[in-house]
CSV table of C-alpha atoms (C1' of nucleotides) in Angstrom, one decimal:
chain,number,residue,atom,x,y,z
H,1,MET,CA,25.0,-89.4,-112.8
H,2,SER,CA,21.9,-88.8,-114.9
H,3,LYS,CA,21.2,-85.1,-115.5
H,4,ASP,CA,17.9,-85.6,-117.2
H,5,THR,CA,15.8,-84.8,-114.2
H,6,ALA,CA,15.1,-81.1,-114.9
H,7,ALA,CA,14.4,-81.6,-118.6
H,8,PRO,CA,10.7,-82.1,-119.3
H,9,PRO,CA,10.1,-83.7,-122.7
H,10,PRO,CA,9.9,-80.9,-125.2
H,11,SER,CA,6.9,-80.7,-127.5
H,12,GLY,CA,6.7,-83.5,-130.0
H,13,SER,CA,8.2,-86.2,-127.8
H,14,PRO,CA,5.7,-89.1,-127.4
H,15,ALA,CA,4.0,-89.5,-124.1
H,16,ARG,CA,6.2,-92.1,-122.5
H,17,ARG,CA,4.6,-94.7,-120.3
H,18,SER,CA,6.8,-93.7,-117.4
H,19,ASP,CA,5.4,-90.2,-117.3
H,20,ALA,CA,2.6,-91.4,-115.2
H,21,THR,CA,5.0,-92.9,-112.7
H,22,ARG,CA,7.0,-89.7,-112.6
H,23,ALA,CA,3.9,-87.7,-111.8
H,24,ALA,CA,2.8,-90.2,-109.2
H,25,ILE,CA,6.1,-89.9,-107.4
H,26,LEU,CA,6.1,-86.2,-107.6
H,27,ALA,CA,2.6,-86.0,-106.2
H,28,ALA,CA,3.4,-88.4,-103.4
H,29,ALA,CA,6.6,-86.5,-102.6
H,30,ARG,CA,4.9,-83.2,-102.4
H,31,GLU,CA,2.3,-84.6,-100.0
H,32,ARG,CA,4.9,-86.3,-97.8
H,33,PHE,CA,7.3,-83.3,-97.7
H,34,ALA,CA,4.4,-81.0,-96.9
H,35,ALA,CA,3.2,-83.3,-94.1
H,36,ASP,CA,6.4,-84.4,-92.6
H,37,GLY,CA,9.3,-82.1,-93.6
H,38,TYR,CA,12.4,-83.2,-95.3
H,39,ASP,CA,14.0,-85.6,-92.9
H,40,ARG,CA,10.9,-87.5,-91.9
H,41,ALA,CA,9.6,-87.8,-95.4
H,42,THR,CA,11.5,-91.0,-96.3
H,43,VAL,CA,12.1,-92.1,-99.9
H,44,ARG,CA,10.7,-95.4,-98.9
H,45,ALA,CA,7.4,-93.9,-97.7
H,46,ILE,CA,7.1,-91.7,-100.8
H,47,ALA,CA,7.7,-94.8,-103.0
H,48,GLN,CA,5.1,-96.7,-101.1
H,49,ASP,CA,2.5,-94.0,-101.5
H,50,ALA,CA,3.2,-93.9,-105.3
H,51,ARG,CA,3.1,-97.7,-105.3
H,52,ILE,CA,6.5,-98.2,-106.8
H,53,ASP,CA,9.9,-99.4,-105.6
H,54,PRO,CA,12.2,-96.9,-103.8
H,55,ALA,CA,14.8,-97.6,-106.5
H,56,MET,CA,12.6,-95.9,-109.1
H,57,VAL,CA,12.9,-92.7,-107.2
H,58,MET,CA,16.6,-92.8,-107.7
H,59,ARG,CA,16.3,-93.7,-111.3
H,60,TYR,CA,14.1,-90.8,-112.1
H,61,PHE,CA,15.4,-88.1,-109.8
H,62,GLY,CA,18.9,-89.1,-109.0
H,63,SER,CA,18.7,-88.6,-105.3
H,64,LYS,CA,16.4,-87.5,-102.5
H,65,GLU,CA,17.6,-83.9,-102.9
H,66,GLY,CA,16.9,-84.1,-106.6
H,67,LEU,CA,13.4,-85.3,-105.9
H,68,PHE,CA,12.8,-82.4,-103.5
H,69,ALA,CA,14.1,-79.9,-106.1
H,70,ALA,CA,11.8,-81.3,-108.7
H,71,ALA,CA,8.9,-81.4,-106.3
H,72,VAL,CA,9.0,-77.7,-105.5
H,73,ALA,CA,10.0,-76.4,-108.9
H,74,VAL,CA,6.8,-74.6,-109.7
H,75,ASP,CA,6.0,-71.1,-110.8
H,76,LEU,CA,3.9,-69.2,-108.2
H,77,ARG,CA,2.3,-67.3,-111.1
H,78,LEU,CA,2.2,-64.1,-109.2
H,79,PRO,CA,0.0,-61.6,-110.9
H,80,ASP,CA,1.3,-58.6,-112.9
H,81,VAL,CA,0.7,-55.6,-110.8
H,82,ALA,CA,1.2,-53.1,-113.5
H,83,ASP,CA,-2.5,-52.7,-114.2
H,84,VAL,CA,-3.7,-52.9,-110.6
H,85,PRO,CA,-4.8,-49.6,-109.1
H,86,VAL,CA,-2.3,-48.7,-106.4
H,87,GLY,CA,-4.9,-48.5,-103.8
H,88,SER,CA,-6.1,-52.1,-104.3
H,89,LEU,CA,-2.7,-53.7,-104.1
H,90,GLY,CA,-3.3,-55.0,-100.6
H,91,ARG,CA,-6.5,-56.8,-101.4
H,92,VAL,CA,-5.2,-58.1,-104.7
H,93,LEU,CA,-1.9,-59.5,-103.1
H,94,VAL,CA,-3.6,-61.1,-100.1
H,95,GLY,CA,-6.3,-62.5,-102.3
H,96,HIS,CA,-3.8,-64.0,-104.7
H,97,PHE,CA,-1.8,-65.5,-101.9
H,98,LEU,CA,-5.0,-67.2,-100.5
H,99,ASP,CA,-5.7,-68.5,-104.0
H,100,LEU,CA,-2.4,-70.2,-104.0
H,101,TRP,CA,-3.3,-72.5,-101.2
H,102,GLU,CA,-6.7,-73.3,-102.6
H,103,ASP,CA,-5.0,-75.1,-105.5
H,104,ASP,CA,-4.2,-78.5,-104.1
H,105,GLU,CA,-0.9,-78.8,-105.8
H,106,LEU,CA,0.3,-75.3,-105.0
H,107,ARG,CA,-0.7,-75.6,-101.4
H,108,GLY,CA,1.3,-78.8,-101.2
H,109,VAL,CA,4.3,-77.0,-102.7
H,110,LEU,CA,3.9,-74.0,-100.3
H,111,THR,CA,3.5,-76.2,-97.2
H,112,ALA,CA,6.4,-78.4,-98.3
H,113,MET,CA,8.6,-75.4,-98.7
H,114,LEU,CA,7.6,-73.9,-95.4
H,115,ARG,CA,8.3,-77.2,-93.6
H,116,VAL,CA,11.5,-78.0,-95.4
H,117,GLY,CA,12.8,-74.4,-95.8
H,118,VAL,CA,12.9,-74.3,-92.0
H,119,THR,CA,15.3,-77.2,-91.5
H,120,ASN,CA,16.9,-77.9,-94.8
H,121,PRO,CA,19.5,-75.5,-96.4
H,122,ALA,CA,18.3,-76.3,-99.9
H,123,GLY,CA,14.7,-75.5,-98.8
H,124,ALA,CA,15.7,-72.2,-97.3
H,125,ALA,CA,17.7,-71.3,-100.4
H,126,ARG,CA,14.7,-72.1,-102.6
H,127,MET,CA,12.5,-69.8,-100.6
H,128,GLN,CA,15.1,-67.0,-100.8
H,129,GLU,CA,15.2,-67.5,-104.6
H,130,ILE,CA,11.4,-67.2,-104.8
H,131,PHE,CA,11.5,-64.1,-102.7
H,132,ARG,CA,14.2,-62.6,-104.8
H,133,ASP,CA,12.9,-63.6,-108.2
H,134,GLN,CA,9.2,-63.5,-107.9
H,135,VAL,CA,8.3,-61.2,-104.9
H,136,LEU,CA,10.9,-58.5,-105.1
H,137,PRO,CA,10.2,-57.6,-108.7
H,138,ILE,CA,6.6,-57.0,-107.9
H,139,ALA,CA,7.5,-54.7,-105.1
H,140,LEU,CA,9.9,-52.8,-107.3
H,141,ARG,CA,7.0,-51.8,-109.6
H,142,ALA,CA,4.6,-50.9,-106.9
H,143,VAL,CA,6.6,-49.1,-104.3
H,144,PRO,CA,7.1,-45.4,-104.4
H,145,ASP,CA,10.9,-45.4,-103.6
H,146,PRO,CA,12.7,-48.3,-105.3
H,147,ALA,CA,15.4,-48.2,-102.6
H,148,GLN,CA,12.8,-49.2,-100.0
H,149,ALA,CA,11.4,-52.0,-102.1
H,150,PRO,CA,13.4,-54.9,-100.4
H,151,ALA,CA,12.4,-53.9,-96.9
H,152,ARG,CA,8.8,-53.4,-97.9
H,153,ALA,CA,8.7,-56.7,-99.7
H,154,ALA,CA,10.2,-58.4,-96.7
H,155,LEU,CA,7.5,-57.0,-94.4
H,156,VAL,CA,4.8,-58.1,-96.7
H,157,SER,CA,6.4,-61.6,-96.9
H,158,SER,CA,6.6,-61.7,-93.1
H,159,GLN,CA,2.9,-61.2,-92.7
H,160,LEU,CA,1.8,-63.5,-95.5
H,161,LEU,CA,4.2,-66.3,-94.5
H,162,GLY,CA,3.3,-65.8,-90.9
H,163,LEU,CA,-0.3,-66.4,-91.7
H,164,ALA,CA,0.6,-69.6,-93.7
H,165,LEU,CA,2.8,-70.7,-90.8
H,166,THR,CA,0.1,-70.3,-88.0
H,167,ARG,CA,-2.7,-71.6,-90.2
H,168,LEU,CA,-1.2,-74.4,-92.4
H,169,VAL,CA,1.7,-75.6,-90.3
H,170,LEU,CA,1.3,-74.8,-86.6
H,171,ARG,CA,-2.5,-75.0,-86.9
H,172,PHE,CA,-3.3,-72.5,-84.3
H,173,GLU,CA,-7.0,-73.1,-84.0
H,174,PRO,CA,-8.3,-69.5,-84.2
H,175,ALA,CA,-6.1,-69.0,-87.3
H,176,VAL,CA,-7.5,-72.1,-88.9
H,177,ARG,CA,-11.1,-70.9,-88.2
H,178,LEU,CA,-10.7,-67.6,-90.0
H,179,GLY,CA,-12.6,-67.4,-93.2
H,180,ARG,CA,-11.2,-66.1,-96.4
H,181,GLY,CA,-13.2,-62.9,-96.2
H,182,GLU,CA,-12.0,-62.2,-92.7
H,183,ILE,CA,-8.4,-62.8,-93.6
H,184,VAL,CA,-8.6,-60.4,-96.6
H,185,ASP,CA,-10.3,-57.8,-94.5
H,186,TRP,CA,-7.7,-57.9,-91.7
H,187,LEU,CA,-4.5,-58.4,-93.8
H,188,ALA,CA,-5.2,-56.3,-96.8
H,189,PRO,CA,-4.8,-53.0,-94.9
H,190,THR,CA,-1.6,-54.2,-93.4
H,191,VAL,CA,-0.1,-55.2,-96.7
H,192,GLN,CA,-1.3,-52.0,-98.3
H,193,ARG,CA,0.4,-50.0,-95.7
H,194,TYR,CA,3.7,-51.9,-96.0
H,195,ILE,CA,3.7,-51.2,-99.7
H,196,THR,CA,2.4,-47.7,-100.1
H,197,ALA,CA,2.7,-45.8,-96.8
H,198,THR,CA,5.1,-42.9,-97.1
H,199,GLU,CA,6.3,-43.5,-93.6
H,200,PRO,CA,5.7,-46.2,-91.0
F,1,MET,CA,28.3,-71.2,-67.5
F,2,SER,CA,24.9,-69.6,-68.1
F,3,LYS,CA,22.0,-69.7,-65.7
F,4,ASP,CA,20.4,-73.0,-65.2
F,5,THR,CA,17.1,-72.6,-67.0
F,6,ALA,CA,14.9,-75.4,-66.4
F,7,ALA,CA,14.4,-76.3,-62.7
F,8,PRO,CA,16.7,-74.5,-60.3
F,9,PRO,CA,17.1,-76.7,-57.3
F,10,PRO,CA,14.6,-75.6,-54.7
F,11,SER,CA,15.9,-74.0,-51.6
F,12,GLY,CA,17.9,-76.5,-49.5
F,13,SER,CA,19.1,-78.9,-52.1
F,14,PRO,CA,22.8,-78.8,-52.3
F,15,ALA,CA,24.4,-77.7,-55.6
F,16,ARG,CA,25.3,-81.0,-57.1
F,17,ARG,CA,28.4,-81.4,-59.1
F,18,SER,CA,26.4,-82.6,-62.1
F,19,ASP,CA,24.3,-79.5,-62.4
F,20,ALA,CA,27.1,-77.9,-64.5
F,21,THR,CA,26.9,-80.9,-66.9
F,22,ARG,CA,23.1,-80.7,-67.1
F,23,ALA,CA,23.3,-77.0,-67.9
F,24,ALA,CA,26.0,-77.6,-70.5
F,25,ILE,CA,23.9,-80.3,-72.2
F,26,LEU,CA,20.8,-78.0,-72.2
F,27,ALA,CA,22.8,-75.1,-73.7
F,28,ALA,CA,24.3,-77.3,-76.4
F,29,ALA,CA,20.9,-78.8,-77.1
F,30,ARG,CA,19.2,-75.4,-77.5
F,31,GLU,CA,21.9,-74.3,-79.9
F,32,ARG,CA,21.7,-77.5,-82.0
F,33,PHE,CA,17.9,-77.6,-82.1
F,34,ALA,CA,17.8,-74.0,-83.1
F,35,ALA,CA,20.4,-74.4,-85.8
F,36,ASP,CA,19.4,-77.8,-87.2
F,37,GLY,CA,15.9,-78.7,-86.2
F,38,TYR,CA,14.8,-81.8,-84.4
F,39,ASP,CA,15.9,-84.6,-86.7
F,40,ARG,CA,19.3,-83.2,-87.7
F,41,ALA,CA,20.2,-82.2,-84.2
F,42,THR,CA,21.6,-85.6,-83.2
F,43,VAL,CA,22.1,-86.7,-79.6
F,44,ARG,CA,25.7,-87.5,-80.5
F,45,ALA,CA,26.4,-84.0,-81.9
F,46,ILE,CA,24.8,-82.3,-78.8
F,47,ALA,CA,26.9,-84.5,-76.5
F,48,GLN,CA,30.0,-83.6,-78.4
F,49,ASP,CA,29.3,-79.9,-78.1
F,50,ALA,CA,28.8,-80.3,-74.4
F,51,ARG,CA,32.0,-82.5,-74.2
F,52,ILE,CA,30.3,-85.5,-72.6
F,53,ASP,CA,29.2,-88.9,-73.7
F,54,PRO,CA,25.9,-89.4,-75.5
F,55,ALA,CA,24.9,-91.8,-72.8
F,56,MET,CA,24.9,-88.9,-70.3
F,57,VAL,CA,22.1,-87.3,-72.3
F,58,MET,CA,20.0,-90.4,-71.7
F,59,ARG,CA,20.9,-90.6,-68.0
F,60,TYR,CA,19.8,-87.0,-67.4
F,61,PHE,CA,16.9,-86.6,-69.7
F,62,GLY,CA,15.6,-90.1,-70.4
F,63,SER,CA,15.4,-89.7,-74.1
F,64,LYS,CA,15.9,-87.3,-77.0
F,65,GLU,CA,12.3,-86.1,-76.7
F,66,GLY,CA,12.8,-85.5,-73.0
F,67,LEU,CA,15.8,-83.5,-73.7
F,68,PHE,CA,13.9,-81.3,-76.2
F,69,ALA,CA,11.1,-80.8,-73.7
F,70,ALA,CA,13.5,-79.7,-71.1
F,71,ALA,CA,15.3,-77.4,-73.5
F,72,VAL,CA,12.2,-75.4,-74.5
F,73,ALA,CA,10.6,-75.4,-71.1
F,74,VAL,CA,11.0,-71.7,-70.4
F,75,ASP,CA,8.7,-68.9,-69.4
F,76,LEU,CA,8.4,-66.2,-72.0
F,77,ARG,CA,7.8,-63.8,-69.2
F,78,LEU,CA,5.2,-61.8,-71.2
F,79,PRO,CA,4.5,-58.5,-69.6
F,80,ASP,CA,1.4,-57.7,-67.7
F,81,VAL,CA,-0.7,-55.5,-69.9
F,82,ALA,CA,-3.2,-54.4,-67.2
F,83,ASP,CA,-1.3,-51.2,-66.7
F,84,VAL,CA,-0.4,-50.5,-70.3
F,85,PRO,CA,-2.3,-47.7,-71.9
F,86,VAL,CA,-4.5,-49.3,-74.6
F,87,GLY,CA,-3.1,-47.1,-77.2
F,88,SER,CA,0.5,-48.2,-76.6
F,89,LEU,CA,-0.2,-52.0,-76.8
F,90,GLY,CA,1.2,-52.3,-80.2
F,91,ARG,CA,4.6,-50.7,-79.4
F,92,VAL,CA,4.8,-52.5,-76.1
F,93,LEU,CA,4.1,-56.0,-77.5
F,94,VAL,CA,6.4,-55.6,-80.5
F,95,GLY,CA,9.1,-54.2,-78.3
F,96,HIS,CA,8.8,-57.0,-75.8
F,97,PHE,CA,8.9,-59.6,-78.6
F,98,LEU,CA,12.1,-58.1,-80.0
F,99,ASP,CA,13.6,-58.1,-76.5
F,100,LEU,CA,13.0,-61.9,-76.4
F,101,TRP,CA,15.4,-62.6,-79.1
F,102,GLU,CA,18.1,-60.2,-77.8
F,103,ASP,CA,18.5,-62.5,-74.9
F,104,ASP,CA,20.8,-65.3,-76.1
F,105,GLU,CA,19.1,-68.0,-74.3
F,106,LEU,CA,15.5,-67.0,-75.2
F,107,ARG,CA,16.4,-66.5,-78.8
F,108,GLY,CA,17.8,-70.0,-78.9
F,109,VAL,CA,14.5,-71.3,-77.4
F,110,LEU,CA,12.4,-69.3,-79.8
F,111,THR,CA,14.4,-70.4,-82.9
F,112,ALA,CA,14.5,-74.0,-81.7
F,113,MET,CA,10.7,-74.0,-81.3
F,114,LEU,CA,10.2,-72.5,-84.7
F,115,ARG,CA,12.5,-75.0,-86.3
F,116,VAL,CA,11.2,-77.9,-84.4
F,117,GLY,CA,7.5,-77.0,-84.2
F,118,VAL,CA,7.3,-77.1,-87.9
F,119,THR,CA,8.3,-80.7,-88.3
F,120,ASN,CA,7.9,-82.3,-84.9
F,121,PRO,CA,4.4,-82.9,-83.4
F,122,ALA,CA,5.8,-82.3,-79.9
F,123,GLY,CA,7.2,-79.0,-81.0
F,124,ALA,CA,4.0,-77.9,-82.6
F,125,ALA,CA,2.1,-78.9,-79.5
F,126,ARG,CA,4.4,-76.8,-77.4
F,127,MET,CA,3.9,-73.8,-79.5
F,128,GLN,CA,0.1,-74.2,-79.3
F,129,GLU,CA,0.5,-74.4,-75.5
F,130,ILE,CA,2.4,-71.2,-75.4
F,131,PHE,CA,-0.2,-69.5,-77.6
F,132,ARG,CA,-3.0,-70.8,-75.5
F,133,ASP,CA,-1.5,-70.2,-72.0
F,134,GLN,CA,0.6,-67.1,-72.5
F,135,VAL,CA,-0.6,-65.1,-75.5
F,136,LEU,CA,-4.3,-65.7,-75.4
F,137,PRO,CA,-4.7,-64.4,-71.8
F,138,ILE,CA,-3.1,-61.2,-72.7
F,139,ALA,CA,-5.5,-60.7,-75.6
F,140,LEU,CA,-8.4,-61.4,-73.3
F,141,ARG,CA,-7.5,-58.5,-71.1
F,142,ALA,CA,-6.7,-56.1,-73.9
F,143,VAL,CA,-9.4,-56.7,-76.6
F,144,PRO,CA,-12.7,-54.9,-76.6
F,145,ASP,CA,-14.9,-58.0,-77.3
F,146,PRO,CA,-13.6,-61.1,-75.5
F,147,ALA,CA,-15.3,-63.3,-78.1
F,148,GLN,CA,-12.9,-61.9,-80.7
F,149,ALA,CA,-9.8,-62.4,-78.6
F,150,PRO,CA,-8.7,-65.7,-80.1
F,151,ALA,CA,-8.9,-64.4,-83.7
F,152,ARG,CA,-7.1,-61.2,-82.8
F,153,ALA,CA,-4.4,-63.0,-80.9
F,154,ALA,CA,-3.9,-65.3,-83.8
F,155,LEU,CA,-3.5,-62.4,-86.2
F,156,VAL,CA,-0.9,-60.8,-83.9
F,157,SER,CA,1.0,-64.1,-83.6
F,158,SER,CA,1.0,-64.5,-87.3
F,159,GLN,CA,2.7,-61.2,-87.8
F,160,LEU,CA,5.2,-61.6,-85.0
F,161,LEU,CA,6.1,-65.2,-85.8
F,162,GLY,CA,6.2,-64.3,-89.5
F,163,LEU,CA,8.8,-61.8,-88.7
F,164,ALA,CA,10.8,-64.2,-86.7
F,165,LEU,CA,10.5,-66.7,-89.5
F,166,THR,CA,11.8,-64.5,-92.2
F,167,ARG,CA,14.5,-62.9,-90.1
F,168,LEU,CA,15.8,-65.7,-87.8
F,169,VAL,CA,15.1,-68.8,-89.8
F,170,LEU,CA,14.8,-68.1,-93.5
F,171,ARG,CA,17.2,-65.2,-93.2
F,172,PHE,CA,15.6,-63.1,-96.0
F,173,GLU,CA,18.3,-60.5,-96.4
F,174,PRO,CA,16.2,-57.3,-96.2
F,175,ALA,CA,14.4,-58.7,-93.2
F,176,VAL,CA,17.7,-59.3,-91.4
F,177,ARG,CA,18.9,-55.8,-92.3
F,178,LEU,CA,15.9,-54.1,-90.6
F,179,GLY,CA,16.9,-52.3,-87.4
F,180,ARG,CA,15.0,-52.6,-84.2
F,181,GLY,CA,13.5,-49.1,-84.5
F,182,GLU,CA,12.3,-49.7,-88.0
F,183,ILE,CA,10.7,-53.0,-87.0
F,184,VAL,CA,8.8,-51.3,-84.2
F,185,ASP,CA,7.7,-48.5,-86.4
F,186,TRP,CA,6.4,-50.8,-89.0
F,187,LEU,CA,4.9,-53.5,-86.9
F,188,ALA,CA,3.4,-51.6,-84.0
F,189,PRO,CA,0.6,-50.1,-85.9
F,190,THR,CA,-0.3,-53.5,-87.4
F,191,VAL,CA,-0.4,-55.1,-84.0
F,192,GLN,CA,-2.2,-52.2,-82.5
F,193,ARG,CA,-4.9,-52.5,-85.2
F,194,TYR,CA,-5.3,-56.3,-84.8
F,195,ILE,CA,-5.9,-55.7,-81.1
F,196,THR,CA,-8.0,-52.6,-80.9
F,197,ALA,CA,-9.6,-51.8,-84.2
F,198,THR,CA,-13.4,-52.1,-83.9
F,199,GLU,CA,-13.6,-53.5,-87.4
F,200,PRO,CA,-11.0,-54.6,-89.9
O,1,DC,C1',40.8,-97.6,-44.5
O,2,DC,C1',36.7,-99.2,-46.6
O,3,DC,C1',32.8,-99.1,-49.4
O,4,DG,C1',28.5,-97.2,-51.3
O,5,DT,C1',27.2,-93.4,-54.1
O,6,DT,C1',27.7,-90.4,-57.8
O,7,DG,C1',29.4,-89.0,-62.4
O,8,DG,C1',31.2,-90.6,-66.5
O,9,DC,C1',33.0,-93.5,-70.5
O,10,DC,C1',32.8,-97.3,-73.8
O,11,DA,C1',31.4,-100.7,-76.8
O,12,DA,C1',27.7,-102.6,-78.6
O,13,DC,C1',22.7,-103.5,-79.9
O,14,DG,C1',18.8,-103.1,-83.2
O,15,DC,C1',16.9,-100.3,-86.4
O,16,DT,C1',16.2,-97.1,-90.3
O,17,DT,C1',18.0,-94.5,-93.8
O,18,DG,C1',19.6,-93.4,-98.8
O,19,DT,C1',21.6,-95.7,-102.3
O,20,DT,C1',23.3,-99.4,-105.5
O,21,DG,C1',23.7,-103.3,-108.8
O,22,DA,C1',22.0,-107.5,-110.5
O,23,DC,C1',18.0,-109.5,-112.3
O,24,DA,C1',13.0,-110.0,-114.4
O,25,DC,C1',9.2,-108.4,-117.4
O,26,DC,C1',7.3,-106.3,-121.4
O,27,DG,C1',6.4,-104.7,-126.1
O,28,DT,C1',8.1,-103.7,-130.4
O,29,DA,C1',11.5,-103.9,-134.4
O,30,DG,C1',14.3,-106.7,-137.3
R,1,DC,C1',11.7,-116.1,-132.9
R,2,DT,C1',15.2,-113.2,-131.3
R,3,DA,C1',17.2,-108.9,-129.7
R,4,DC,C1',16.7,-105.0,-127.2
R,5,DG,C1',15.7,-100.6,-124.8
R,6,DG,C1',12.5,-99.0,-121.6
R,7,DT,C1',10.1,-100.3,-116.7
R,8,DG,C1',10.2,-102.2,-112.7
R,9,DT,C1',11.5,-105.4,-108.6
R,10,DC,C1',14.6,-107.4,-105.2
R,11,DA,C1',18.1,-108.0,-101.9
R,12,DA,C1',21.8,-106.0,-100.0
R,13,DC,C1',25.0,-102.4,-98.6
R,14,DA,C1',27.4,-99.0,-95.5
R,15,DA,C1',26.4,-95.4,-92.6
R,16,DG,C1',24.2,-93.1,-89.0
R,17,DC,C1',20.7,-93.1,-85.5
R,18,DG,C1',18.7,-93.5,-80.4
R,19,DT,C1',19.4,-96.3,-76.8
R,20,DT,C1',21.3,-99.8,-73.4
R,21,DG,C1',24.1,-102.1,-69.9
R,22,DG,C1',28.4,-102.9,-67.9
R,23,DC,C1',32.5,-101.1,-66.2
R,24,DC,C1',35.7,-97.5,-64.3
R,25,DA,C1',37.2,-93.5,-61.3
R,26,DA,C1',36.7,-90.3,-58.0
R,27,DC,C1',34.7,-88.9,-53.7
R,28,DG,C1',33.2,-88.7,-48.8
R,29,DG,C1',31.1,-90.4,-44.4
R,30,DG,C1',31.6,-94.4,-41.2
DNA sequence: CCCGTTGGCCAACGCTTGTTGACACCGTAG
DNA sequence: CTACGGTGTCAACAAGCGTTGGCCAACGGG
């Protein structure tokens, strides 16, 4: 039906009154998807959180899938590693990953993708996209042998996503307790090794 | 059919004719839960896979939640680490974890718990149980300072579950490609360090 | 042979879901 | 004042869900 979902008003268009509603729906959707996963986050509940009618969700985003796509369409803003000393890559990457989930919105997106990516094909596809388009390129610049970049990037992702999983989603208590400094101290050497070690 | 997982009839009770049906339902349930997660794995679909009526599921397991509980009630059979040389703990633990998902049934249970634990409270609770009752005790025996055992066990879990996540659930291609030997070579030093390093 | 027990099917219930189309409000332009 | 496009509500839909209770078919000990 309406294909206007993914088109943000370009510069110059007046701030429509409905932009606030759109934003409210998106915020509510991210929270619900992050808390409940795709299936249990109902359109009705999201609409209630945003204090509007469920029909508005369909008007603005076409369908529940469209809403999810819009809710997780954010740039991770991964840092450029070109000017990072090779020896500091571990600390920098782990630190940046932790920064991600200190931003309320990005943590919501990350948690939502973790929760949804695990049960919903579209969610899993979106995570593969992010891995391919945003994580792999970084590895390609940092890793000694480019042919090894995919494997090394996958290993790094497994550790970082594993931490997000145990901490944000499964809420293993000792994982939740860990402070930022401890996490960096423990994980940075691991990530560093996955990226730069000449052999396992 | 496969081995009856949950509660083998104790000595003396005759092999009932319905035990086969029970087992078929459990096997189908594990497959569906592993493939689709809790909500999308419908009782009707499971019943169809097992070639019985949905009502049978309720007769045997009381409810969908009861079915799930029965489907994931298995012992991980983690090895006793008392007689493992401290220096080999990394390789042994990673190797055993990989063994887990080479057994068809256990891989099903693991994948099901990952998929369900992420959206379903009961699933998350079950994973916390396993962590507390089966993983933590191992750490307590292997770690230098017992006070650090929970944190170290959580770190180990984050790496192992992260690998399972990227490989079995999200199916990041480079992660899927990794061979068993490569995984052990890369992950064992990480796990070893999380357990025995005196400081990060 | 009879009849209670066991294993199984069927049709239906009450409920929630995503989605839709008709209708009401509002502010501005003509 | 009227007309109208942008906002928003309401009631209803069909589909799918977990769950229930009644009925049927085979079996096996008396």
